[in-house]
PDB file of C-alpha atoms in Angstrom:
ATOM      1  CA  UNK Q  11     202.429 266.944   7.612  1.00 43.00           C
ATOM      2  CA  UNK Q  12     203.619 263.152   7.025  1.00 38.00           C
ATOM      3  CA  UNK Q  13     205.957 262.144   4.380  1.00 38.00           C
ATOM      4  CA  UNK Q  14     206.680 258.829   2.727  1.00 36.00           C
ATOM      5  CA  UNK Q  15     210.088 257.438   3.731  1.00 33.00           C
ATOM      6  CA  UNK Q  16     211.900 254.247   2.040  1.00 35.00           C
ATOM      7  CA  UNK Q  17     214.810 251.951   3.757  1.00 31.00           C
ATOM      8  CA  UNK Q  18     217.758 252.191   3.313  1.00 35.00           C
ATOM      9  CA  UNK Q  19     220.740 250.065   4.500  1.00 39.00           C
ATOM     10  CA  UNK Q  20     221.437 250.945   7.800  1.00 40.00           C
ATOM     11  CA  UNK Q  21     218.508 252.940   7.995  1.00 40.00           C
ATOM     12  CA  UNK Q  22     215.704 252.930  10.292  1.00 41.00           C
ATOM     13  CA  UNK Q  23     212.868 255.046   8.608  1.00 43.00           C
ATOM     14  CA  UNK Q  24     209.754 253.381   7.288  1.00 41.00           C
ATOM     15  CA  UNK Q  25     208.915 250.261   4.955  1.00 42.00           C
ATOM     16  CA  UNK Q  26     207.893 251.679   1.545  1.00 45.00           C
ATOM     17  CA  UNK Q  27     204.209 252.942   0.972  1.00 45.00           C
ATOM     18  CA  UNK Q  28     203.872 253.779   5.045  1.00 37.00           C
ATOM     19  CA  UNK Q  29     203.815 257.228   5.827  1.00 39.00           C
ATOM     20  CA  UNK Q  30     205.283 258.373   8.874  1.00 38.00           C
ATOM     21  CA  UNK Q  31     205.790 261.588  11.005  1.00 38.00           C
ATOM     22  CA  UNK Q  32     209.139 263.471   9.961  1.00 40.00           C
ATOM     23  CA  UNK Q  33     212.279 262.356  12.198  1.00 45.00           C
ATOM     24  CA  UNK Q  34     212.049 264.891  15.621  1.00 44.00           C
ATOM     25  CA  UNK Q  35     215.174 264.287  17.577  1.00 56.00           C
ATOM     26  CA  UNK Q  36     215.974 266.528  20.623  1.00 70.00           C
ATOM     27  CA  UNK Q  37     218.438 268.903  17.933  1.00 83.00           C
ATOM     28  CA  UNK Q  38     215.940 270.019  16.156  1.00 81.00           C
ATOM     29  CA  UNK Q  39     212.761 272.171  17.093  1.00 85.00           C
ATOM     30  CA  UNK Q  40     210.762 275.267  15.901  1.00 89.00           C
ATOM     31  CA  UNK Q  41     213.030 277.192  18.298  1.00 90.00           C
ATOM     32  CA  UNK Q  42     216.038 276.240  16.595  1.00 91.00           C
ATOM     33  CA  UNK Q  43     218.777 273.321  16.059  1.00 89.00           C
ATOM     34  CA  UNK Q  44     221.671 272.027  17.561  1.00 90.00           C
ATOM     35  CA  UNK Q  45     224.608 271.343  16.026  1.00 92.00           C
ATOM     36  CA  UNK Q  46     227.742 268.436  17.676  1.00 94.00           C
ATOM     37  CA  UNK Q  47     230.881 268.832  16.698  1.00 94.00           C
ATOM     38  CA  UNK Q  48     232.913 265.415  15.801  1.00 95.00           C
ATOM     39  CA  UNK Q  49     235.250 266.099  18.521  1.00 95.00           C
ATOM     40  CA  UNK Q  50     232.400 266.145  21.199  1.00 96.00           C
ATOM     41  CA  UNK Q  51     231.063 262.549  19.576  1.00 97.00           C
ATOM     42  CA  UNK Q  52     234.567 260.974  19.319  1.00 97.00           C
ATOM     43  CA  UNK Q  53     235.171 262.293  23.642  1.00 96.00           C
ATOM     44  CA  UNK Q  54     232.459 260.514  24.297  1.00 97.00           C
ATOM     45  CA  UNK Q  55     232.832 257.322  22.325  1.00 98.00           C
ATOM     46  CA  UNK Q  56     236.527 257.261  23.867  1.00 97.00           C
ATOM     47  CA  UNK Q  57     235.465 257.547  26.856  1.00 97.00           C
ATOM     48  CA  UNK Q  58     232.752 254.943  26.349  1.00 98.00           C
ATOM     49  CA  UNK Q  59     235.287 252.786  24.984  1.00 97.00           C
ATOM     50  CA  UNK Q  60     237.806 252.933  27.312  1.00 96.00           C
ATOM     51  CA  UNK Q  61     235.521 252.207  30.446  1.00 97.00           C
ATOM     52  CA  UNK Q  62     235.042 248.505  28.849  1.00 97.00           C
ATOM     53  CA  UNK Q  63     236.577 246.154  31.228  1.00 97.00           C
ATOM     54  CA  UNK Q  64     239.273 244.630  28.588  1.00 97.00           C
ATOM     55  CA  UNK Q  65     240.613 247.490  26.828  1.00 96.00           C
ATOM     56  CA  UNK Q  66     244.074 248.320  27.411  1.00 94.00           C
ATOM     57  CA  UNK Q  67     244.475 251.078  25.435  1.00 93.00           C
ATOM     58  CA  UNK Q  68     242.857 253.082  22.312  1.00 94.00           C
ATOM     59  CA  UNK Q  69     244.651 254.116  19.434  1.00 90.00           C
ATOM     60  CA  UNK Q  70     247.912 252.258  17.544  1.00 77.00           C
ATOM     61  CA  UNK Q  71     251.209 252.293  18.128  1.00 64.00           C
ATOM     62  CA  UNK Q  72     252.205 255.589  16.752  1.00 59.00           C
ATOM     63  CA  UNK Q  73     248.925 257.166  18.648  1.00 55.00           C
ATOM     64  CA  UNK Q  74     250.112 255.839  21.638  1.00 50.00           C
ATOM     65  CA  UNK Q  75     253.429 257.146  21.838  1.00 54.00           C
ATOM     66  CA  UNK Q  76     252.344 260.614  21.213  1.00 54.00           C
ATOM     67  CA  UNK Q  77     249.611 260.776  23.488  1.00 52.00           C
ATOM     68  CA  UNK Q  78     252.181 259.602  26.442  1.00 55.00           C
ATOM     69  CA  UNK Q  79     254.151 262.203  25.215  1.00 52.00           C
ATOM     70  CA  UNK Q  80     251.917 264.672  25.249  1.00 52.00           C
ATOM     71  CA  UNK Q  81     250.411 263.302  29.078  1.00 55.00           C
ATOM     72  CA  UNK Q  82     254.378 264.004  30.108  1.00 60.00           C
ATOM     73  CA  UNK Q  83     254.181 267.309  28.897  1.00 63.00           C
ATOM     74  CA  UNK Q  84     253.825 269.950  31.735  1.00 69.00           C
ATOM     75  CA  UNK Q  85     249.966 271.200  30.685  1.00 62.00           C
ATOM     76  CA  UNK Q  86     249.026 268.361  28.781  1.00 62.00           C
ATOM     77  CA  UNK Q  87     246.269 267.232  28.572  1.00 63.00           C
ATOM     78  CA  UNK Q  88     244.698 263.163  27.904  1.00 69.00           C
ATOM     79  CA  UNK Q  89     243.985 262.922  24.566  1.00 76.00           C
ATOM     80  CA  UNK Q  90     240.173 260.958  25.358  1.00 80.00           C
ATOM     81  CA  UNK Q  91     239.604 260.377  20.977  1.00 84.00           C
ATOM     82  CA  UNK Q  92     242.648 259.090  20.769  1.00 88.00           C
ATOM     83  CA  UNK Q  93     242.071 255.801  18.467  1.00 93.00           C
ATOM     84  CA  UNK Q  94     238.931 257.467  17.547  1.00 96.00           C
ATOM     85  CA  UNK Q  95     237.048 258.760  14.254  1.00 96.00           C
ATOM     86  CA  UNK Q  96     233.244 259.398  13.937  1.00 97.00           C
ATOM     87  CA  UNK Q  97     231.395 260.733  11.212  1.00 96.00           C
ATOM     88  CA  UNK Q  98     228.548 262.834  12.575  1.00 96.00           C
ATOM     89  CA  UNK Q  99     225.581 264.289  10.630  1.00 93.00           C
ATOM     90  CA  UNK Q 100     222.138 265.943  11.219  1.00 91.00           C
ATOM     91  CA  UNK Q 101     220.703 263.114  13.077  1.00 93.00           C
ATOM     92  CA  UNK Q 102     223.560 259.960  13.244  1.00 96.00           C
ATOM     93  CA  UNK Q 103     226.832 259.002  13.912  1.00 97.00           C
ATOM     94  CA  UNK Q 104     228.997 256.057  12.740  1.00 98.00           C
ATOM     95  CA  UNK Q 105     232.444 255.307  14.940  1.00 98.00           C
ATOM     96  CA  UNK Q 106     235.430 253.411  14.170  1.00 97.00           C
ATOM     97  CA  UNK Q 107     237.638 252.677  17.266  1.00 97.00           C
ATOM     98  CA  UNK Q 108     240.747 251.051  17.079  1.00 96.00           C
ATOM     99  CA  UNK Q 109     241.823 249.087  20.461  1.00 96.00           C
ATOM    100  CA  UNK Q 110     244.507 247.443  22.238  1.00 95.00           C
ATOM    101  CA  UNK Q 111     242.836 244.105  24.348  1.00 96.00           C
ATOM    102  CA  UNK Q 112     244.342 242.946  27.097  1.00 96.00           C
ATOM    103  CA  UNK Q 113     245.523 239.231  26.627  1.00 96.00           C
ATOM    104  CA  UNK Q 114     243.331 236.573  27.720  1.00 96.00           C
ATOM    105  CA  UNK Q 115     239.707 238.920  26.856  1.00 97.00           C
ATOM    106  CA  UNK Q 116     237.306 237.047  24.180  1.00 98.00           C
ATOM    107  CA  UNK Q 117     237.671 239.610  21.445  1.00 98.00           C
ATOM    108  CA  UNK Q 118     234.316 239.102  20.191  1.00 98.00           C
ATOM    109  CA  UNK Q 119     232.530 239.562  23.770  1.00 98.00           C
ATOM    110  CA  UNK Q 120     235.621 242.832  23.834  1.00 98.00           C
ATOM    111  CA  UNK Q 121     233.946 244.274  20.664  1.00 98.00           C
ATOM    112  CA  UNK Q 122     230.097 243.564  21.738  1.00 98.00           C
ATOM    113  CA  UNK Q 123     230.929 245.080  25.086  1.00 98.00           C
ATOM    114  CA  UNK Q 124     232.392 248.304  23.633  1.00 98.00           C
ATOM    115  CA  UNK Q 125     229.777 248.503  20.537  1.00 98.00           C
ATOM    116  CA  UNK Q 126     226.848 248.504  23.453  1.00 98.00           C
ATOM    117  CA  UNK Q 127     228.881 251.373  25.579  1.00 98.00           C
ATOM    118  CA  UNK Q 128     229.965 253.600  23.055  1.00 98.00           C
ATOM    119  CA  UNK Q 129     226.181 253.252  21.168  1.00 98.00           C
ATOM    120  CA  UNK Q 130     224.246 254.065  24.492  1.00 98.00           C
ATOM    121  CA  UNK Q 131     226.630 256.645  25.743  1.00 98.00           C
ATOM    122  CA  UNK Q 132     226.634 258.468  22.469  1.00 98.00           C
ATOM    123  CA  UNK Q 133     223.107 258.223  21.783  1.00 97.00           C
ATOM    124  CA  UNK Q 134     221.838 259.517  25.179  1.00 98.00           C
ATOM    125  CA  UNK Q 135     224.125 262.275  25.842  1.00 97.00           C
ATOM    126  CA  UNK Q 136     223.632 263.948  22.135  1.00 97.00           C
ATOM    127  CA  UNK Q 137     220.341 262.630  20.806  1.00 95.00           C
ATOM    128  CA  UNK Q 138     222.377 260.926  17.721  1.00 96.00           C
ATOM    129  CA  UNK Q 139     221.594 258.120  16.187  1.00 97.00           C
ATOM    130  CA  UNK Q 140     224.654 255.538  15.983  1.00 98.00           C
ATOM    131  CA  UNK Q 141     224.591 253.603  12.680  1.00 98.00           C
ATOM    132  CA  UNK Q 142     227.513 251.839  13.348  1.00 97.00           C
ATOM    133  CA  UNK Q 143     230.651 251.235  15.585  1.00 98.00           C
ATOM    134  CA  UNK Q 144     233.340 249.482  13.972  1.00 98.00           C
ATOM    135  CA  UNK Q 145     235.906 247.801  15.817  1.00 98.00           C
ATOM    136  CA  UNK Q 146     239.917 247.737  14.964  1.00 97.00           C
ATOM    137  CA  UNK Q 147     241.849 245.072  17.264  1.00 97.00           C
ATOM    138  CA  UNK Q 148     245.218 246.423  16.343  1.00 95.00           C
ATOM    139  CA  UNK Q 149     247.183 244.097  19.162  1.00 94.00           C
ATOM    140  CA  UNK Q 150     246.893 242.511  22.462  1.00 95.00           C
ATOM    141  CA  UNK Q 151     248.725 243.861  25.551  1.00 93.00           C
ATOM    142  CA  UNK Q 152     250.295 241.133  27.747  1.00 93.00           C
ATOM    143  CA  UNK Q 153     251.431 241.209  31.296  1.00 85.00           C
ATOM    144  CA  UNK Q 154     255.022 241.303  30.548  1.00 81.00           C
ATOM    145  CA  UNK Q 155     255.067 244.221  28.551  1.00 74.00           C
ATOM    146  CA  UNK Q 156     253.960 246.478  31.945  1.00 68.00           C
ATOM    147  CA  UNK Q 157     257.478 244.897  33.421  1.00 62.00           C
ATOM    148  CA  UNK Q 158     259.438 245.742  30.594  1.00 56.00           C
ATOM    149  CA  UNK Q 159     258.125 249.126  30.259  1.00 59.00           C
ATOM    150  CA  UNK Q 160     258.314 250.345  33.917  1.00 55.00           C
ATOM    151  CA  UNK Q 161     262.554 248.729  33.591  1.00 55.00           C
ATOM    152  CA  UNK Q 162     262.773 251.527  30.671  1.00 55.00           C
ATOM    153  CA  UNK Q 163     260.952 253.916  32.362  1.00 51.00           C
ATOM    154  CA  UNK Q 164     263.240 254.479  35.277  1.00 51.00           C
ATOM    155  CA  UNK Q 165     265.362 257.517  36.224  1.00 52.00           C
ATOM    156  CA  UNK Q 166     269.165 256.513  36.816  1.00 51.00           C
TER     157      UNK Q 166
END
């Protein structure tokens, strides 16, 4: 069975007119499908994310301070999408990540870096397709603020 497919924006199917063999991606077979849940995408792309050399953090300020309140929290657990949000379908995925860069990183080599880990780590452990990654520099983390944080941290 073949089917005629047009392009879309941000598509990869076929030019108009050529016929092509339906989409088989590893989710899908005559035994039955596969569903991913967001959360398992947005782990992942965290996780991705946060293994660029670069990255401080993920997530804004408000994020932030809950998630090292809930790491302080006997039981608690790392939030890895923290900073986060995919939109996952059949076959793709498109991620927004927001990011803290540490000062002195080219921002622009920062976001190519994480686009290229978060789209190959995605794609080959779920079979997704990722459409996009958008990329939210929300501040840049300097030296000092490491020193000022470990003063407030302290137990008297």
């Amino acid at each position: 069975m073949t089917e005629t497919t047009h392009r879309t924006a941000g598509s990869t199917a076929a030019a108009p007119g050529r016929t092509t063999a339906p989409a088989r991606s590893g989710l899908a077979s005559e035994h039955g499908s596969t569903t991913i849940a967001d959360t398992v995408v947005s782990k992942i792309a965290g996780i991705a994310a946060r293994d660029v050399s670069g990255v401080h953090a993920l997530g804004g300020g408000a994020a932030r301070a809950v998630g090292a309140l809930r790491e302080r929290i006997p039981g608690g657990r790392v939030n890895h999408s923290q900073g986060v949000s995919v939109e996952v379908g059949e076959r793709q995925a498109a991620v927004d990540v927001e990011l803290i860069a540490e000062y002195g990183v080219a921002i622009a080599d920062l976001a190519a870096a994480v686009r290229r880990n978060v789209i190959a780590s995605v794609e080959r452990m779920t079979g997704l397709e990722v459409t996009e990654v958008d990329i939210e520099v929300s501040d840049v983390h300097l030296p000092e603020d490491d020193e000022a944080e470990q003063r407030t941290a302290r137990v008297q």
